PDB file of C-alpha atoms in Angstrom:
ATOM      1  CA  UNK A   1       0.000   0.000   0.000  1.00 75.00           C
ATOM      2  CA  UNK A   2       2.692   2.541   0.408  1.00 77.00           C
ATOM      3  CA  UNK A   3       4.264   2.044  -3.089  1.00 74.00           C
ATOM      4  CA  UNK A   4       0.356   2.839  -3.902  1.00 76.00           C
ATOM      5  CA  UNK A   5       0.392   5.669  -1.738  1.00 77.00           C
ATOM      6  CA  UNK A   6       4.040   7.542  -2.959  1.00 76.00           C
ATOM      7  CA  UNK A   7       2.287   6.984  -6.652  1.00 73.00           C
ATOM      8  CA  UNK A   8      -0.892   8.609  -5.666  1.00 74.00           C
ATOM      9  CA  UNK A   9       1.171  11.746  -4.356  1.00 75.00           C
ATOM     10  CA  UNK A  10       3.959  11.399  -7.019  1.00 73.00           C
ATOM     11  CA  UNK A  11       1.209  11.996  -9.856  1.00 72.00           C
ATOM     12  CA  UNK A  12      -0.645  14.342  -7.572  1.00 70.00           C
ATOM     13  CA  UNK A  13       2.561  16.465  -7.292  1.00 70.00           C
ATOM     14  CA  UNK A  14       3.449  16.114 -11.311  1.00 68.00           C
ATOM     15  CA  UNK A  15      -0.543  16.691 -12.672  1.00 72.00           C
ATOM     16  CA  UNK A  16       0.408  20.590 -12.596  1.00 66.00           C
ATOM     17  CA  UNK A  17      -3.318  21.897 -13.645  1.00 72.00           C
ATOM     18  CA  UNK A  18      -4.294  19.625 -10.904  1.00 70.00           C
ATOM     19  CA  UNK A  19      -2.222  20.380  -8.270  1.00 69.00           C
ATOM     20  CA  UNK A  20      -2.778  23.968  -8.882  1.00 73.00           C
ATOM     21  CA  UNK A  21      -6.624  23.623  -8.913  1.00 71.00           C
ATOM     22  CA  UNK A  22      -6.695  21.597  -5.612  1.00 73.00           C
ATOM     23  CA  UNK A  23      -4.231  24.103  -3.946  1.00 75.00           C
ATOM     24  CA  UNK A  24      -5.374  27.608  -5.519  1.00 78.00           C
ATOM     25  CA  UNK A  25      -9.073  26.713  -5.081  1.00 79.00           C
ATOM     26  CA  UNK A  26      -9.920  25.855  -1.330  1.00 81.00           C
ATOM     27  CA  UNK A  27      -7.444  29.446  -1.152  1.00 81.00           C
ATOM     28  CA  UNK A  28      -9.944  31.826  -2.185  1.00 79.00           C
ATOM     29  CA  UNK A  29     -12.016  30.737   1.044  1.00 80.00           C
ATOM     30  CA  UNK A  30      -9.742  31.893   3.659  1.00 82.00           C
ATOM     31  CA  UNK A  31     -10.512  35.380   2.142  1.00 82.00           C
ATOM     32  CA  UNK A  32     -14.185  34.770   1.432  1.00 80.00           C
ATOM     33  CA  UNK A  33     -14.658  35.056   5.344  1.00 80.00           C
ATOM     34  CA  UNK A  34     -12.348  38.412   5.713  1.00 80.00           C
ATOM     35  CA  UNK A  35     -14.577  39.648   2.781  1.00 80.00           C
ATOM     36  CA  UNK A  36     -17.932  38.859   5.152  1.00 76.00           C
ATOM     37  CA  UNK A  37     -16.597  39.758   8.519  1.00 76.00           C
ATOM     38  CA  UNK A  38     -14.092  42.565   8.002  1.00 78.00           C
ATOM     39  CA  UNK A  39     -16.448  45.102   9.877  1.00 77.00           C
ATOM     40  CA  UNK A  40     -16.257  42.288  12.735  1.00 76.00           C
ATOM     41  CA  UNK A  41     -12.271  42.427  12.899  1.00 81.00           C
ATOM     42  CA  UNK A  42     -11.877  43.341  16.437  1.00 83.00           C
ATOM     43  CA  UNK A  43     -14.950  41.844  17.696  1.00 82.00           C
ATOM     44  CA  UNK A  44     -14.826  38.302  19.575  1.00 84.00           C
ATOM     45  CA  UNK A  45     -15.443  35.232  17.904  1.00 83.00           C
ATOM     46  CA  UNK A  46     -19.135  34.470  18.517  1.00 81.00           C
ATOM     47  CA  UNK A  47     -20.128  37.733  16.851  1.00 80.00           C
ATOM     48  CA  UNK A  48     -18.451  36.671  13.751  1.00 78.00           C
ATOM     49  CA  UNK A  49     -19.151  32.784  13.873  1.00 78.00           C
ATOM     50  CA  UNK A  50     -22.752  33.597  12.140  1.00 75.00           C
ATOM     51  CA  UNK A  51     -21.176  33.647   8.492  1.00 75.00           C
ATOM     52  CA  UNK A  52     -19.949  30.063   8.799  1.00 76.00           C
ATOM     53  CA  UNK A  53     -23.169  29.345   8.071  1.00 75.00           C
ATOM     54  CA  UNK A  54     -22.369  30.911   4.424  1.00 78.00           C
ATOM     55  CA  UNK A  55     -19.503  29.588   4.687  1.00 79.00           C
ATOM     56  CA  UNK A  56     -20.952  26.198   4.508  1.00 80.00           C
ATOM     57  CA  UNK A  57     -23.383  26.653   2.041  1.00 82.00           C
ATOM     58  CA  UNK A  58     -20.628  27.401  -0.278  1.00 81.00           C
ATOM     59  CA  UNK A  59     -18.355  24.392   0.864  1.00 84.00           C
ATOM     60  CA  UNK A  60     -21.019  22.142   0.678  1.00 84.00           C
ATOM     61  CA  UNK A  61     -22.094  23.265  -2.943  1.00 83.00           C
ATOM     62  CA  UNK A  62     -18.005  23.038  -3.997  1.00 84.00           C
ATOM     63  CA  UNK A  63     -16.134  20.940  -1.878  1.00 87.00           C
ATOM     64  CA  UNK A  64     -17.619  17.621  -2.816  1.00 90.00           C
ATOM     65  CA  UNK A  65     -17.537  18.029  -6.733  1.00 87.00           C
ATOM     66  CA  UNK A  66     -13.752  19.486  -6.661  1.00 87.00           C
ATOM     67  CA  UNK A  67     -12.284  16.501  -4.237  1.00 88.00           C
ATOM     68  CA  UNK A  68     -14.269  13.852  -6.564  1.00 88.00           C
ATOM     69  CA  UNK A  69     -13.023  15.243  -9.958  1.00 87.00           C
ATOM     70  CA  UNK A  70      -9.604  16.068  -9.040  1.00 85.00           C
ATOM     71  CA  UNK A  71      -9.116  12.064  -7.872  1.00 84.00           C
ATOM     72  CA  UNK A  72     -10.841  11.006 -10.601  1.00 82.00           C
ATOM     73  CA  UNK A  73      -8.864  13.050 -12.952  1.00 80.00           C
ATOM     74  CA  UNK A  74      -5.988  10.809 -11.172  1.00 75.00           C
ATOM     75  CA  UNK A  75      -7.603   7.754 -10.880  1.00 74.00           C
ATOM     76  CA  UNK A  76      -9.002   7.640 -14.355  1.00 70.00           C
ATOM     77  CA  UNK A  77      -5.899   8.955 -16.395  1.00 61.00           C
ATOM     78  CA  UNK A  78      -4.469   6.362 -19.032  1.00 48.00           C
ATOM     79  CA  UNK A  79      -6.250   3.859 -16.977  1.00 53.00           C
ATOM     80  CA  UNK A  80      -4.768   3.768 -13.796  1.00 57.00           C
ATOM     81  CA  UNK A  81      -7.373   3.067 -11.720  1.00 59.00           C
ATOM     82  CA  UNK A  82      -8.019   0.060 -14.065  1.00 53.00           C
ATOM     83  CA  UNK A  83      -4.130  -0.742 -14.420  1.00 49.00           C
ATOM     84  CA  UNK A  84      -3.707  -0.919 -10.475  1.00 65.00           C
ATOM     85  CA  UNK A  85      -6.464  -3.783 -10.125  1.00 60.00           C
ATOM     86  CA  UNK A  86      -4.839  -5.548 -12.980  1.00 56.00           C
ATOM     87  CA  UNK A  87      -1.765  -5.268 -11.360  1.00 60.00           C
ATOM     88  CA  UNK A  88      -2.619  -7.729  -8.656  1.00 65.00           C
ATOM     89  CA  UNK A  89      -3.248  -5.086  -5.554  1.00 72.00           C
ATOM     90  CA  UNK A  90      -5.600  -5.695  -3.312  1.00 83.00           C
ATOM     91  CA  UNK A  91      -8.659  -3.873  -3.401  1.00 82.00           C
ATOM     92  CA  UNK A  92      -8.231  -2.710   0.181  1.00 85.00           C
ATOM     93  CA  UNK A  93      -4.952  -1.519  -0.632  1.00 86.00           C
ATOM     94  CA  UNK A  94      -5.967   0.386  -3.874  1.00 84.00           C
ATOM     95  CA  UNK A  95      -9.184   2.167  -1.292  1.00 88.00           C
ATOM     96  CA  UNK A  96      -6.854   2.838   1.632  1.00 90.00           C
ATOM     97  CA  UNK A  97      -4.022   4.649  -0.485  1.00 87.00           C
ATOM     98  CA  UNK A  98      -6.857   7.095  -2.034  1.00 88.00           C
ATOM     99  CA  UNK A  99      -7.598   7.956   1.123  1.00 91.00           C
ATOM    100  CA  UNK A 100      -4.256   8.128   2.774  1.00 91.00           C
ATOM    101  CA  UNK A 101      -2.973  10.410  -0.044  1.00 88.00           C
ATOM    102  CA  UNK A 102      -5.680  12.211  -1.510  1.00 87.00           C
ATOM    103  CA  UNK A 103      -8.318  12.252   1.185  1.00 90.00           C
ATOM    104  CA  UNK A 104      -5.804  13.276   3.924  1.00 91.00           C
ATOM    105  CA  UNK A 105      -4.568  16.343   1.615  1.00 89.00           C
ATOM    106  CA  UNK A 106      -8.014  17.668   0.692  1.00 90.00           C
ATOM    107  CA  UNK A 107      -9.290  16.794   4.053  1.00 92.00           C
ATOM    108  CA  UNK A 108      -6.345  18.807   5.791  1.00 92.00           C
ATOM    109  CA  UNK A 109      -6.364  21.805   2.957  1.00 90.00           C
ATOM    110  CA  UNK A 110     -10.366  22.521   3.139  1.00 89.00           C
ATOM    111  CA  UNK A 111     -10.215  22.246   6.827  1.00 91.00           C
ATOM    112  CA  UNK A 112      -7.570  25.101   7.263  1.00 90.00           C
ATOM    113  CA  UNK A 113      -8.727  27.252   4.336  1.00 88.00           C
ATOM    114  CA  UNK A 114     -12.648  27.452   6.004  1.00 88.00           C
ATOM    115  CA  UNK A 115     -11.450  28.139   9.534  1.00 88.00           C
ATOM    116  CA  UNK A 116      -8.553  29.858   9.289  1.00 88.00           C
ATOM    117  CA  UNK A 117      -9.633  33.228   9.590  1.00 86.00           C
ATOM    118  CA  UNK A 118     -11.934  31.929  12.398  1.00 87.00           C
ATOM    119  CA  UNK A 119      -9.538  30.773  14.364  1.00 89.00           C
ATOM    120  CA  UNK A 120      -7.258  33.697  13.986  1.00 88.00           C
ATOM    121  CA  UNK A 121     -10.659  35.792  15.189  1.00 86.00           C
ATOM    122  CA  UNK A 122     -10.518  33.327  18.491  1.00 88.00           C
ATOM    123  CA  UNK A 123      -6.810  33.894  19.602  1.00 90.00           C
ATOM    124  CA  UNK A 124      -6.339  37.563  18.622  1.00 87.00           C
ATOM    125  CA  UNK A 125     -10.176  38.805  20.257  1.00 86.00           C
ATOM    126  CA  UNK A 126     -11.012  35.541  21.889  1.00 89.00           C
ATOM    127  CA  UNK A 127     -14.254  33.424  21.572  1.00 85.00           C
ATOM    128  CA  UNK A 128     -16.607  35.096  23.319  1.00 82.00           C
ATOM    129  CA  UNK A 129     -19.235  33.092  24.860  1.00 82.00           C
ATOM    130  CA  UNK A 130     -18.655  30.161  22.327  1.00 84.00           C
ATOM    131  CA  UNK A 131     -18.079  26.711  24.166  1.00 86.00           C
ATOM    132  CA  UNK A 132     -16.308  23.917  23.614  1.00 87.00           C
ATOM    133  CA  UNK A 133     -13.978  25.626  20.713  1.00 87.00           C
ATOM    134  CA  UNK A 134     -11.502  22.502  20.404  1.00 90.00           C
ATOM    135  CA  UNK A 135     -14.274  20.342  20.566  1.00 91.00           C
ATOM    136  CA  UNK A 136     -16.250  21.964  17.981  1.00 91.00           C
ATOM    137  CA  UNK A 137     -13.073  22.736  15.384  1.00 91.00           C
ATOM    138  CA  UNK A 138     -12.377  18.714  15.848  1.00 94.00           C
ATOM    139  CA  UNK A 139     -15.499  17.717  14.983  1.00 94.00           C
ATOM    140  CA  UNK A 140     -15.408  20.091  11.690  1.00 93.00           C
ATOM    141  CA  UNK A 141     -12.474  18.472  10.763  1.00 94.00           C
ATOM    142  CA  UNK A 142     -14.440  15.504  10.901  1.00 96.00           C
ATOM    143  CA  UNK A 143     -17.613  16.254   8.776  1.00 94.00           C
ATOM    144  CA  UNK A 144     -14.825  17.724   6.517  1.00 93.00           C
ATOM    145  CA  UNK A 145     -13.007  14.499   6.403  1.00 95.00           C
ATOM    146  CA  UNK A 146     -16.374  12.442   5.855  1.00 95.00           C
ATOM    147  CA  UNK A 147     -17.267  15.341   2.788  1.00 94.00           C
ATOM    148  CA  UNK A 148     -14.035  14.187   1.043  1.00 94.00           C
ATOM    149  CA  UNK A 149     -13.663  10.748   1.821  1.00 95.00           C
ATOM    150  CA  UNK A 150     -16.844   9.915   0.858  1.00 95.00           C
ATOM    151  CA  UNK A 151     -16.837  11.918  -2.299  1.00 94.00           C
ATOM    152  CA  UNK A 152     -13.565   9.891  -3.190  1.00 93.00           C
ATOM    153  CA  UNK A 153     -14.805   6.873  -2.606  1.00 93.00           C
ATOM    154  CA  UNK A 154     -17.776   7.689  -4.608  1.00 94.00           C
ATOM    155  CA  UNK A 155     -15.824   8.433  -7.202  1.00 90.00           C
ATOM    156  CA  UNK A 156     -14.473   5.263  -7.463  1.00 89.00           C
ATOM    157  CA  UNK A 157     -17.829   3.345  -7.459  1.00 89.00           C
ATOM    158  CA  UNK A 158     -18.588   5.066 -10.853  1.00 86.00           C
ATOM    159  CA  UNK A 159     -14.820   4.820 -12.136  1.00 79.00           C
ATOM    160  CA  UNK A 160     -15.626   7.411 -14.062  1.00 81.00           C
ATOM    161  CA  UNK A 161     -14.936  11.158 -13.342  1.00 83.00           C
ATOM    162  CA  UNK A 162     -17.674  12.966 -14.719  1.00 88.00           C
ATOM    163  CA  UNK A 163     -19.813  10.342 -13.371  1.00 87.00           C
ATOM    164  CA  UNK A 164     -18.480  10.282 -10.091  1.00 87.00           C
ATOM    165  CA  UNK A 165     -19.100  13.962  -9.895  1.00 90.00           C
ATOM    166  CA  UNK A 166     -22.601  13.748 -11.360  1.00 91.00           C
ATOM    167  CA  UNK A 167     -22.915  11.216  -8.072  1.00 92.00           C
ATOM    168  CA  UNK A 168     -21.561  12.822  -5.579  1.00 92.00           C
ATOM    169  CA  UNK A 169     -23.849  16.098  -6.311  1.00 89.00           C
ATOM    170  CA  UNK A 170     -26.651  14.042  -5.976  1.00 89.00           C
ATOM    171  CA  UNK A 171     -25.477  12.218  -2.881  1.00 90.00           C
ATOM    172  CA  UNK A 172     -24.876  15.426  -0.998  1.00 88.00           C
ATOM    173  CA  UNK A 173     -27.404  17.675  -2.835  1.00 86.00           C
ATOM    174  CA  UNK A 174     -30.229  16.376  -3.605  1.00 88.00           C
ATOM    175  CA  UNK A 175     -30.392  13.464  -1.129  1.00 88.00           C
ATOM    176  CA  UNK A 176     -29.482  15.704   1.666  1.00 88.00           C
ATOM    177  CA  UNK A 177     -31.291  19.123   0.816  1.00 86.00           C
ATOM    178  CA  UNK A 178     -34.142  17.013  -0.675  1.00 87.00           C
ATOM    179  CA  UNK A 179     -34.609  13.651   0.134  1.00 89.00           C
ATOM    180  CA  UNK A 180     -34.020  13.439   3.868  1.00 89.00           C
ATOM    181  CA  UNK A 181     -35.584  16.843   5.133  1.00 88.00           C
ATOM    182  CA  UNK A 182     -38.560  15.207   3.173  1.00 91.00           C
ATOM    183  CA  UNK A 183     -38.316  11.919   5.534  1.00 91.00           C
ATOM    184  CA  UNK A 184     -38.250  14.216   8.512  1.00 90.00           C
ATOM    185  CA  UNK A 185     -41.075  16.144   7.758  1.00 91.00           C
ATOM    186  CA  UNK A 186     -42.768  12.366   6.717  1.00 92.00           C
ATOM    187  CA  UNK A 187     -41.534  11.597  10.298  1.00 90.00           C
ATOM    188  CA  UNK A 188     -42.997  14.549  12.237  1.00 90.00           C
ATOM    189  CA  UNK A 189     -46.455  14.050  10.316  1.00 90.00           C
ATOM    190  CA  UNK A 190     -47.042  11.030  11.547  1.00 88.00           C
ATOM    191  CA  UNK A 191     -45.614  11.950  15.096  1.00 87.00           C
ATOM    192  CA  UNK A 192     -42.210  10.389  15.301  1.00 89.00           C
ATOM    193  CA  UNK A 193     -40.766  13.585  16.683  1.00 87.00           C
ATOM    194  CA  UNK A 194     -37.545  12.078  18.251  1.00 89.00           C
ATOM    195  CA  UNK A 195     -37.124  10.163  14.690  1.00 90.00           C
ATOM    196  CA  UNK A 196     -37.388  13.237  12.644  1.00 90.00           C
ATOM    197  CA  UNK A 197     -35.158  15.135  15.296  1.00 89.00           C
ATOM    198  CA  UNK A 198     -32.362  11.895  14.218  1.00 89.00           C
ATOM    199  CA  UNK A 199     -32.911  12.469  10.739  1.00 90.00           C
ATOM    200  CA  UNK A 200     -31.896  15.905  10.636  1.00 89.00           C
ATOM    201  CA  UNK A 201     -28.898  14.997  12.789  1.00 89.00           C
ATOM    202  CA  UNK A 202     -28.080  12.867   9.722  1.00 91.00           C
ATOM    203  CA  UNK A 203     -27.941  15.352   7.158  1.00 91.00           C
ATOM    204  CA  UNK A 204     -23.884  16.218   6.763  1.00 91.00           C
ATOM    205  CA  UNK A 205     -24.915  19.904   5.652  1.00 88.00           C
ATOM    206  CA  UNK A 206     -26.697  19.912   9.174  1.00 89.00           C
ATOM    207  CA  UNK A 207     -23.478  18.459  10.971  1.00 91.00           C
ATOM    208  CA  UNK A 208     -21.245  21.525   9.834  1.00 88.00           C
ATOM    209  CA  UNK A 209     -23.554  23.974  11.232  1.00 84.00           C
ATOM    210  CA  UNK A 210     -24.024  22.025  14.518  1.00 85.00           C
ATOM    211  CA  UNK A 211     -20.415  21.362  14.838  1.00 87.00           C
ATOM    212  CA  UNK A 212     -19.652  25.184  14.728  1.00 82.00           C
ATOM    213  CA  UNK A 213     -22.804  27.292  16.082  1.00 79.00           C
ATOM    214  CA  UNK A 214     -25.219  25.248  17.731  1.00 79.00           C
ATOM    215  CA  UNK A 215     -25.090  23.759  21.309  1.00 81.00           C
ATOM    216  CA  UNK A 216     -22.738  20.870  21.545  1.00 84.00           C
ATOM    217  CA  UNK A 217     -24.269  17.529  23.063  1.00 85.00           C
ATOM    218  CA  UNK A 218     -23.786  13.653  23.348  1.00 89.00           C
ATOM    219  CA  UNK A 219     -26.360  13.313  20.164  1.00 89.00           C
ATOM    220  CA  UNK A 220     -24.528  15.953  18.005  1.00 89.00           C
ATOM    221  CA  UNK A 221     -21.418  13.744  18.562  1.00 92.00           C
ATOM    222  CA  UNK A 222     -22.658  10.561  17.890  1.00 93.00           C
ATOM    223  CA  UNK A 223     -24.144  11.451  14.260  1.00 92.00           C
ATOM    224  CA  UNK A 224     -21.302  13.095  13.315  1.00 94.00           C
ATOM    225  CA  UNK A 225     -18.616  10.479  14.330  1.00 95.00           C
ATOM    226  CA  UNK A 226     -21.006   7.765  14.208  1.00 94.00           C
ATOM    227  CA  UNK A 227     -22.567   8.674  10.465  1.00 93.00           C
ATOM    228  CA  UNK A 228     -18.800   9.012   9.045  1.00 95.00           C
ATOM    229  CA  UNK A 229     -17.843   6.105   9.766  1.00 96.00           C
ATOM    230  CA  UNK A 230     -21.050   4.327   9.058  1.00 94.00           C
ATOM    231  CA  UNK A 231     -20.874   6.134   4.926  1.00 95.00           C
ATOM    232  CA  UNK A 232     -17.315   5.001   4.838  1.00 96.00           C
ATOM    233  CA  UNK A 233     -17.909   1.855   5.724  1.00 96.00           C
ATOM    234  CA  UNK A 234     -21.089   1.180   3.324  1.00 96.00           C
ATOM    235  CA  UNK A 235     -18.684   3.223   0.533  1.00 95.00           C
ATOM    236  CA  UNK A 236     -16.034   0.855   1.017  1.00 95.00           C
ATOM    237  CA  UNK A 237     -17.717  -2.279   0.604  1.00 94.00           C
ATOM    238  CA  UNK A 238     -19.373  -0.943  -2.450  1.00 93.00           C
ATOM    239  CA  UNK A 239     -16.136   0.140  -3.917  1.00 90.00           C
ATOM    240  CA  UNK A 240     -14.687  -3.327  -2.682  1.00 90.00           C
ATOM    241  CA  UNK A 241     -16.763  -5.328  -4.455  1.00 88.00           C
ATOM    242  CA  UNK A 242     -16.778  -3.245  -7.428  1.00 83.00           C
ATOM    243  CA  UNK A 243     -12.900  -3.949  -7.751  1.00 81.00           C
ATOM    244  CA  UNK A 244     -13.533  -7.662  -7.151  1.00 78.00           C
ATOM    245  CA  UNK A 245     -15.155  -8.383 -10.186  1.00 73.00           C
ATOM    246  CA  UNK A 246     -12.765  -5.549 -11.729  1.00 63.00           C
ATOM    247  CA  UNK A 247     -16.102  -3.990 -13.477  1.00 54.00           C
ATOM    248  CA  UNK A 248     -14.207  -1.454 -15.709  1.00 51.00           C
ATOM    249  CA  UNK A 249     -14.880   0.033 -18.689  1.00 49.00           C
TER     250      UNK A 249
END
């Protein structure tokens, strides 16, 4: 796995259009927040912590299409997706070094470009009355994490990258804006209040706003640790047995 791995980051690092895009891109939003909140400068953290919730709106609309095309664009160039199953690698290897290389690097990069100016805010004014802060930037890390990792590994179920995109918009789009606020509302109809309550804990857009401006609780932590590794786990069986009977086109 870590001859996989150092090939993953060697093409990464010589795809220059690529490596450009994936650095360049998540850039622009550590100024996107300075843009929203300069008029909040000197003011503590919690006064400022309001336009994260933009903030979100725009990583969840971006984020997921950029980290599946850019490892596609890898994955899929002059075969090597297909190549690396042909090759005799194991099909948990071939998952596990996507993730090591390219879902720890966009995992890491979108994490610090979305809070960086946040938590310069916290240590120059300090956070105000927001609690938890250490708590709450780990568990963004960790919604980020399950954004990218499972729009990699989605990626590789359709093994193609304009398909894999075209998936993982309507994974995190429309079966997250649509589909499951739909079920809740279903759920509170018919007076399964505690149900619908779980559903919307679900929803990953939901999960970045509670990790960063709403109270922080046992249930709050569960979803979001809990439904991570839940996706990546249902992900990488899919993906697993997609490479087992080496279904490429």
């Amino acid at each position: 796995m870590n001859r996989l791995i150092r090939a993953e980051l060697y093409r990464f690092r010589h795809t220059g259009h690529l490596f450009w895009y994936a650095i360049l891109l998540p850039l622009s939003f550590v100024f996107m927040p300075i843009i929203l909140c300069w008029d909040m400068i000197d003011k503590p953290l919690d006064v400022s912590i309001e336009s994260l919730g933009t903030m979100c709106v725009l990583v969840y609309n971006f984020f997921p299409a950029l980290a599946a095309g850019i490892s596609g664009q890898l994955f899929n160039k002059g075969k090597i997706g297909y190549y690396e199953v042909m090759a005799g690698n194991k099909p948990s290897h071939i998952i596990m070094s996507k993730i090591f290389s390219d879902g720890v690097f966009f995992s890491g990069i979108y994490t610090v470009c979305v809070s960086a100016f946040y938590i310069y805010l916290a240590i120059k004014n300090g956070v105000g009355s927001i609690t938890h802060p250490f708590i709450r930037l780990g568990l963004f890390a960790v919604v980020m994490t399950h954004i990218v990792v499972s729009s990699i590994m989605i990626m590789m179920t359709a093994k193609k990258t304009v398909s894999g995109v075209i998936l993982t918009y309507c994974r995190f789009m429309i079966f997250d804006i649509a589909f499951m606020p739909a079920m809740a509302a279903i759920a509170t109809l018919l007076g399964l209040d505690k149900v619908a309550l779980h559903i919307g804990y679900m929803v990953v857009f939901n999960q970045l706003e509670l990790s960063v401006m709403s109270p922080i609780d046992l249930t709050a932590i569960l979803h979001i640790v809990l439904g991570f590794l839940g996706e990546f786990v249902f992900w990488y069986i899919v993906v697993y047995k997609g490479i087992k009977k080496k279904k490429f086109s």
